Amino acid sequence: MRQATAMIEVQTSRQGLVEVTRAIADWAEAQRLSEGLLTIFCRHTSASLLIQENAAPEVRSDLEAYFATIAPEDPHRYRHDDEGPDDMPAHLRTALTQVQLSIPLIDGRLALGTWQGIYLFEHRRSPHRRTLAQSIRVVEI
Amino acid sequence: MRQATAMIEVQTSRQGLVEVTRAIADWAEAQRLSEGLLTIFCRHTSASLLIQENAAPEVRSDLEAYFATIAPEDPHRYRHDDEGPDDMPAHLRTALTQVQLSIPLIDGRLALGTWQGIYLFEHRRSPHRRTLAQSIRVVEI
Amino acid sequence: MRQATAMIEVQTSRQGLVEVTRAIADWAEAQRLSEGLLTIFCRHTSASLLIQENAAPEVRSDLEAYFATIAPEDPHRYRHDDEGPDDMPAHLRTALTQVQLSIPLIDGRLALGTWQGIYLFEHRRSPHRRTLAQSIRVVEI
């Protein structure tokens, strides 16, 4: 049994969903292991993780629009605005989604469904460099 | 140490919560292991997982009504409607809940609280066959 | 390889966020392990877990106010009120957040980001004793 860990960096350019499936799956599958559990942990409080449909691009724009509506920018609603009007909505949108995902590795592949992609959800308006901690725990073949 | 994996199928008949606690706990406990970590992963983008109270049935109907309100069917709100008006709300309700749960196995039993049940939350109106990937990683007794 | 498990109790005094980072990190780091995966599981349906910013206290009060707005107390909305008007909103707020978190342990420390704290989110108005099941799976040095 062994565990591999890595930090991966994701550069975001704007608010919204950035697909990271390929980078994560490549790393996981490069460990050349048969069975295991991959955990991805987002080390931020204004960016999060989401598994969602990776086919129709409208799903992503609808998701982005939805979270802008459900946790809107509105200075009158929040006391915290240290980093601007998108600061507190970013924390709320993070709280409503996830900072951690674990995905079984079965027969050497992540057990993602056909239409599932892994996304980093950037909730701040300006570009950020985000760090994901990855850990995979494996039974060697 | 060993890992057991399985795919379980859940047939849904309508939008709403389907309890899967028994099937999952039976499988986990049938591994006859003392300590471990069970991970359940829902391989879909319009169905999700939820741990919620398994006593009063009104909790389930209130939960279903709540998610119908917070992420409503309304063709004017969404661009994505490839599979009908319940398509995009299903993605949103999935995003607001979870596609993955990990539950410690302690002394041979899942560490669920007294009132906790595991539910598959079907977000589409029509019946679907849903697949959950299960993985348990264990220290053998 | 070994697994350590523990139940920790958290006494809440009111609705809102209680930071538990120190207790959890101390326990995890006391196992004196290099690499591992910590899983925390909240055994309740009206209290949940949240990783959020642990610097500005306004973030916490804004988060509490937000969840009170998005899943409000309002007897006309819900059928379930066995334990009072804060009962069903507590289930909803739990469903919108998490009952389980897994955090990689890397080089003997939890891979939390600089500004991330782990919170128990008490959703009931009255004080409760909450139990968190903790499990850490480790490769011994």
PDB file of C-alpha atoms in Angstrom, chain A residues 3-7 43 134-135, chain C residues 28-29 32-37 103-111 139 141:
ATOM      1  CA  GLN A   3       0.039   7.000  -0.791  1.00  0.00           C
ATOM      2  CA  ALA A   4       1.022   9.579  -3.351  1.00  0.00           C
ATOM      3  CA  THR A   5       0.387  13.263  -2.802  1.00  0.00           C
ATOM      4  CA  ALA A   6       0.781  16.292  -4.988  1.00  0.00           C
ATOM      5  CA  MET A   7      -0.134  19.932  -5.088  1.00  0.00           C
ATOM      6  CA  ARG A  43      -7.163  25.076  -0.154  1.00  0.00           C
ATOM      7  CA  GLN A 134      -4.305  15.746  -4.207  1.00  0.00           C
ATOM      8  CA  SER A 135      -3.875  12.504  -2.380  1.00  0.00           C
TER       9      SER A 135
ATOM     10  CA  ALA C  28      -4.681  14.220  13.709  1.00  0.00           C
ATOM     11  CA  GLU C  29      -1.164  15.474  14.303  1.00  0.00           C
ATOM     12  CA  ARG C  32       2.517  11.255  14.611  1.00  0.00           C
ATOM     13  CA  LEU C  33       2.068  10.134  11.042  1.00  0.00           C
ATOM     14  CA  SER C  34       3.550  11.445   7.896  1.00  0.00           C
ATOM     15  CA  GLU C  35       0.935  10.928   5.208  1.00  0.00           C
ATOM     16  CA  GLY C  36      -2.728  10.095   5.549  1.00  0.00           C
ATOM     17  CA  LEU C  37      -6.308  11.070   4.977  1.00  0.00           C
ATOM     18  CA  ILE C 103      -8.519  16.373   4.358  1.00  0.00           C
ATOM     19  CA  PRO C 104      -5.152  15.004   3.208  1.00  0.00           C
ATOM     20  CA  LEU C 105      -2.385  14.870   5.803  1.00  0.00           C
ATOM     21  CA  ILE C 106       0.877  15.746   4.083  1.00  0.00           C
ATOM     22  CA  ASP C 107       4.264  15.816   5.827  1.00  0.00           C
ATOM     23  CA  GLY C 108       2.515  15.349   9.142  1.00  0.00           C
ATOM     24  CA  ARG C 109       0.142  18.302   8.791  1.00  0.00           C
ATOM     25  CA  LEU C 110      -3.409  18.759   7.522  1.00  0.00           C
ATOM     26  CA  ALA C 111      -3.358  20.302   4.037  1.00  0.00           C
ATOM     27  CA  VAL C 139       1.099   5.135   6.289  1.00  0.00           C
ATOM     28  CA  ILE C 141       6.822   6.529   8.853  1.00  0.00           C
TER      29      ILE C 141
END
